[in-house]
CSV table of C-alpha atoms in Angstrom, one decimal:
chain,number,residue,atom,x,y,z
A,1,MET,CA,-4.7,79.8,-14.0
A,2,ALA,CA,-5.5,78.4,-17.4
A,3,LEU,CA,-3.2,75.4,-16.8
A,4,GLU,CA,-5.0,74.8,-13.4
A,5,GLY,CA,-8.3,75.0,-15.1
A,6,GLU,CA,-7.3,72.4,-17.8
A,7,MET,CA,-5.9,70.1,-15.0
A,8,VAL,CA,-9.2,70.3,-13.1
A,9,LEU,CA,-11.2,69.5,-16.2
A,10,LYS,CA,-8.9,66.5,-16.9
A,11,TRP,CA,-9.3,65.3,-13.3
A,12,GLU,CA,-13.1,65.6,-13.6
A,13,ARG,CA,-13.1,63.4,-16.6
A,14,GLU,CA,-10.8,60.9,-14.9
A,15,GLN,CA,-13.0,60.8,-11.9
A,16,ALA,CA,-16.1,60.2,-14.1
A,17,ARG,CA,-14.3,57.4,-15.9
A,18,LEU,CA,-13.1,55.7,-12.7
A,19,ARG,CA,-16.5,56.2,-11.0
A,20,GLU,CA,-18.0,53.7,-13.5
A,21,SER,CA,-15.7,51.0,-12.0
A,22,VAL,CA,-16.9,51.5,-8.4
A,23,LYS,CA,-18.7,48.4,-7.1
A,24,GLU,CA,-21.5,49.1,-4.5
A,25,GLU,CA,-21.8,45.4,-3.7
A,26,ASP,CA,-20.4,42.8,-1.2
A,27,THR,CA,-17.8,40.9,-3.3
A,28,GLU,CA,-16.2,38.7,-0.6
A,29,ASP,CA,-17.5,35.8,1.3
A,30,TRP,CA,-16.6,37.1,4.7
A,31,GLN,CA,-18.8,40.2,3.9
A,32,ARG,CA,-21.9,37.9,3.7
A,33,SER,CA,-21.2,36.2,7.0
A,34,PRO,CA,-23.1,37.6,10.1
A,35,ASP,CA,-19.9,37.7,12.2
A,36,PHE,CA,-17.5,38.4,9.2
A,37,SER,CA,-16.1,34.9,9.4
A,38,GLY,CA,-13.0,34.6,7.2
A,39,LEU,CA,-11.9,38.2,7.7
A,40,GLU,CA,-8.5,38.2,9.4
A,41,ARG,CA,-6.7,41.5,8.4
A,42,VAL,CA,-8.0,45.1,8.2
A,43,GLY,CA,-5.9,48.0,7.0
A,44,GLY,CA,-5.8,51.7,7.3
A,45,VAL,CA,-4.0,54.4,5.2
A,46,ASP,CA,-3.3,58.1,5.5
A,47,LEU,CA,-0.8,60.8,4.9
A,48,SER,CA,0.7,63.0,7.6
A,49,PHE,CA,2.4,66.4,7.0
A,50,ILE,CA,5.0,68.4,8.9
A,51,LYS,CA,3.4,71.7,9.9
A,52,GLY,CA,4.1,74.4,7.3
A,53,ASN,CA,5.1,71.9,4.6
A,54,ASP,CA,2.4,70.8,2.2
A,55,ILE,CA,4.7,69.0,-0.2
A,56,ASN,CA,6.6,66.5,1.9
A,57,ALA,CA,4.5,63.9,3.7
A,58,CYS,CA,4.6,60.5,5.3
A,59,ALA,CA,2.6,57.9,3.6
A,60,HIS,CA,1.5,55.5,6.3
A,61,LEU,CA,-0.1,52.0,6.1
A,62,VAL,CA,-1.1,49.8,9.0
A,63,VAL,CA,-2.5,46.3,9.0
A,64,LEU,CA,-4.3,44.9,12.1
A,65,THR,CA,-5.7,41.6,13.1
A,66,TYR,CA,-9.5,41.1,13.0
A,67,PRO,CA,-11.3,41.0,15.3
A,68,HIS,CA,-8.7,41.7,18.0
A,69,MET,CA,-7.2,44.8,16.4
A,70,LYS,CA,-3.5,43.9,17.0
A,71,LEU,CA,-0.8,45.5,14.9
A,72,LEU,CA,0.5,43.1,12.3
A,73,TYR,CA,2.3,45.5,9.9
A,74,GLU,CA,3.3,49.2,9.8
A,75,ASP,CA,5.1,51.2,7.1
A,76,CYS,CA,5.8,54.9,6.9
A,77,LYS,CA,7.7,56.4,4.0
A,78,MET,CA,8.6,60.0,3.4
A,79,VAL,CA,7.3,61.2,0.0
A,80,THR,CA,7.2,64.2,-2.1
A,81,LEU,CA,3.7,65.0,-3.6
A,82,ASN,CA,3.7,66.2,-7.2
A,83,ALA,CA,0.0,67.1,-7.5
A,84,PRO,CA,-1.3,70.3,-6.0
A,85,TYR,CA,-4.1,70.5,-3.4
A,86,VAL,CA,-7.5,71.1,-5.1
A,87,ALA,CA,-10.7,70.6,-3.1
A,88,GLY,CA,-12.6,67.5,-4.2
A,89,PHE,CA,-9.6,65.9,-5.9
A,90,LEU,CA,-7.6,64.6,-3.0
A,91,GLY,CA,-7.2,61.2,-4.7
A,92,PHE,CA,-4.9,62.6,-7.4
A,93,ARG,CA,-2.6,64.0,-4.8
A,94,GLU,CA,-2.7,61.3,-2.1
A,95,ALA,CA,-3.6,58.1,-3.8
A,96,PRO,CA,-0.2,57.5,-5.6
A,97,PRO,CA,2.0,57.2,-2.5
A,98,LEU,CA,-0.6,55.2,-0.7
A,99,LEU,CA,-0.9,52.8,-3.5
A,100,GLN,CA,2.9,52.5,-3.5
A,101,ALA,CA,2.8,51.5,0.1
A,102,LEU,CA,0.1,48.7,-0.7
A,103,GLU,CA,2.2,47.6,-3.6
A,104,LYS,CA,5.3,47.3,-1.5
A,105,LEU,CA,3.4,45.2,1.1
A,106,LYS,CA,1.9,43.0,-1.7
A,107,ASN,CA,5.4,42.4,-3.2
A,108,GLU,CA,7.3,41.8,0.1
A,109,GLN,CA,4.8,40.2,2.4
A,110,PRO,CA,1.6,39.3,0.5
A,111,ASN,CA,0.3,37.2,3.3
A,112,LEU,CA,-0.3,40.4,5.3
A,113,MET,CA,-2.3,42.3,2.6
A,114,PRO,CA,-5.4,43.7,4.2
A,115,GLN,CA,-8.7,42.2,3.1
A,116,VAL,CA,-10.4,45.6,3.5
A,117,LEU,CA,-9.1,49.1,3.8
A,118,PHE,CA,-10.3,51.9,6.0
A,119,VAL,CA,-9.6,55.4,4.5
A,120,ASP,CA,-9.8,58.6,6.6
A,121,GLY,CA,-12.1,60.5,4.3
A,122,ASN,CA,-15.2,60.0,2.1
A,123,GLY,CA,-16.0,57.6,-0.6
A,124,LEU,CA,-19.3,58.0,-2.6
A,125,PHE,CA,-20.3,60.8,-0.4
A,126,HIS,CA,-18.5,63.4,-2.4
A,127,TYR,CA,-19.0,66.2,-5.0
A,128,ARG,CA,-18.9,63.7,-7.8
A,129,GLU,CA,-19.5,60.4,-5.9
A,130,PHE,CA,-15.7,59.6,-6.1
A,131,GLY,CA,-13.8,60.5,-3.0
A,132,LEU,CA,-10.4,59.2,-1.8
A,133,ALA,CA,-11.8,55.9,-0.6
A,134,CYS,CA,-13.3,55.2,-4.0
A,135,HIS,CA,-10.1,56.3,-5.8
A,136,LEU,CA,-7.9,54.0,-3.7
A,137,GLY,CA,-10.5,51.2,-3.9
A,138,VAL,CA,-10.8,51.2,-7.7
A,139,LEU,CA,-7.1,51.5,-8.3
A,140,SER,CA,-6.0,48.9,-5.7
A,141,ASP,CA,-9.1,46.7,-6.3
A,142,LEU,CA,-9.5,46.3,-2.6
A,143,PRO,CA,-12.7,46.6,-0.7
A,144,CYS,CA,-12.6,50.1,0.8
A,145,VAL,CA,-14.6,52.0,3.5
A,146,GLY,CA,-14.5,55.8,3.8
A,147,VAL,CA,-14.8,57.1,7.4
A,148,ALA,CA,-15.0,60.9,7.8
A,149,LYS,CA,-15.1,62.6,11.2
A,150,ASN,CA,-17.2,65.5,9.9
A,151,LEU,CA,-20.3,65.8,7.7
A,152,LEU,CA,-19.8,66.9,4.2
A,153,HIS,CA,-21.1,70.3,3.4
A,154,VAL,CA,-21.1,71.1,-0.2
A,155,GLU,CA,-23.6,72.4,-2.7
A,156,GLY,CA,-25.7,69.6,-4.0
A,157,VAL,CA,-24.9,67.1,-1.3
A,158,LEU,CA,-27.6,67.0,1.4
A,159,ARG,CA,-27.7,65.6,5.0
A,160,SER,CA,-30.5,63.4,3.9
A,161,GLU,CA,-28.6,61.4,1.3
A,162,GLU,CA,-28.4,58.4,3.5
A,163,HIS,CA,-27.9,56.1,0.5
A,164,HIS,CA,-24.4,57.5,0.2
A,165,SER,CA,-23.4,58.1,3.8
A,166,GLN,CA,-24.6,56.9,7.2
A,167,ALA,CA,-23.7,58.5,10.5
A,168,LEU,CA,-22.5,56.1,13.1
A,169,ARG,CA,-22.2,56.6,16.9
A,170,SER,CA,-19.5,54.0,17.1
A,171,SER,CA,-19.2,53.4,20.9
A,172,GLN,CA,-21.2,54.2,24.0
A,173,SER,CA,-18.6,56.7,25.2
A,174,SER,CA,-18.5,58.6,21.9
A,175,THR,CA,-20.5,61.8,21.7
A,176,LYS,CA,-19.7,62.6,18.1
A,177,PRO,CA,-20.7,60.3,15.2
A,178,VAL,CA,-18.5,59.3,12.2
A,179,TYR,CA,-19.7,59.3,8.7
A,180,VAL,CA,-19.3,56.0,6.8
A,181,SER,CA,-19.6,55.7,3.1
A,182,VAL,CA,-18.8,53.1,0.4
A,183,GLY,CA,-15.4,53.2,-1.2
A,184,HIS,CA,-15.4,50.0,-3.3
A,185,ARG,CA,-16.5,46.4,-3.3
A,186,ILE,CA,-18.7,46.7,-0.2
A,187,THR,CA,-22.3,47.8,0.5
A,188,LEU,CA,-23.2,50.6,2.8
A,189,ASP,CA,-24.9,48.3,5.4
A,190,THR,CA,-21.8,46.1,5.5
A,191,ALA,CA,-19.5,49.0,5.7
A,192,VAL,CA,-21.4,50.4,8.6
A,193,LYS,CA,-21.5,47.1,10.5
A,194,LEU,CA,-17.8,46.5,9.9
A,195,THR,CA,-16.9,50.0,11.0
A,196,HIS,CA,-18.8,49.4,14.2
A,197,THR,CA,-17.0,46.1,15.0
A,198,CYS,CA,-13.7,47.8,14.4
A,199,CYS,CA,-14.3,50.6,16.8
A,200,LEU,CA,-12.9,50.6,20.3
A,201,TYR,CA,-13.3,54.4,20.5
A,202,ARG,CA,-14.9,56.9,18.2
A,203,VAL,CA,-13.1,55.9,14.9
A,204,PRO,CA,-12.2,52.4,13.7
A,205,GLU,CA,-8.9,51.2,15.0
A,206,PRO,CA,-6.9,51.3,11.7
A,207,ILE,CA,-7.6,54.9,11.4
A,208,ARG,CA,-7.3,55.7,15.1
A,209,GLN,CA,-3.9,54.0,15.5
A,210,LEU,CA,-2.7,56.2,12.5
A,211,ASP,CA,-3.9,59.2,14.4
A,212,GLU,CA,-2.2,58.1,17.5
A,213,MET,CA,1.1,57.7,15.7
A,214,TYR,CA,0.7,61.2,14.2
A,215,ASP,CA,-0.1,62.7,17.5
A,216,SER,CA,3.0,61.3,19.1
A,217,GLY,CA,5.2,62.6,16.4
A,218,ASP,CA,7.2,65.9,16.5
A,219,GLY,CA,5.4,68.6,14.6
A,220,GLN,CA,3.3,66.2,12.5
A,221,VAL,CA,-0.4,67.2,11.6
A,222,LYS,CA,-3.3,65.4,9.9
A,223,ASN,CA,-3.7,65.6,6.2
A,224,GLU,CA,-5.5,68.6,4.7
A,225,GLU,CA,-8.1,69.1,7.4
A,226,PHE,CA,-10.6,70.7,5.1
A,227,GLU,CA,-10.3,67.9,2.6
A,228,GLU,CA,-10.5,65.2,5.3
A,229,SER,CA,-13.6,66.7,6.9
A,230,ALA,CA,-15.4,67.9,3.9
A,231,THR,CA,-14.4,66.9,0.5
A,232,SER,CA,-12.2,63.8,0.4
């Protein structure tokens, strides 16, 4: 227990350090265009687990065309996670294999690198304003958007904190909102507008297509459900 406590304190300090590098601004020309002119590729990342196994997972990356949402690239690699699951620190557990997937694409097919990355989880809307979407954004230096399917419920984070997260009813057929937050190198307004344009159903296509791939697998489940819905 003492070692785990020391690890958590170390992670808290690292989150605070990395949080200083988050850019809550539009850094790309396409972000300033009313129709996102110049945006051609959007990505999505996530991990899937085999039921009953929280150590081995599939690190999955997809890249789709924008605005037509056609699959350009897909990669799935089985990985062994070294860090334990601790609520609020998902980035230390899941970011390394997802960053490796991005690095592989950058080295092998740099022309297919996404110009923005959707992450199934939270960004600034987090215990310490540094969820998985921020973690991946800062370390990859890609514009990142956090999209969570459930509202964060933790002490000190209130429903009214709209400067960190905004609920979005993404399509006319959707009865449940998603919760969009800034990951890195994008404003909340732009993140919400972009998410809406990438939604054919409830969640943006880069994330939905990952979900569909998981659902069609044998015995695969989503990443830690509590973390995804509440603390990532």
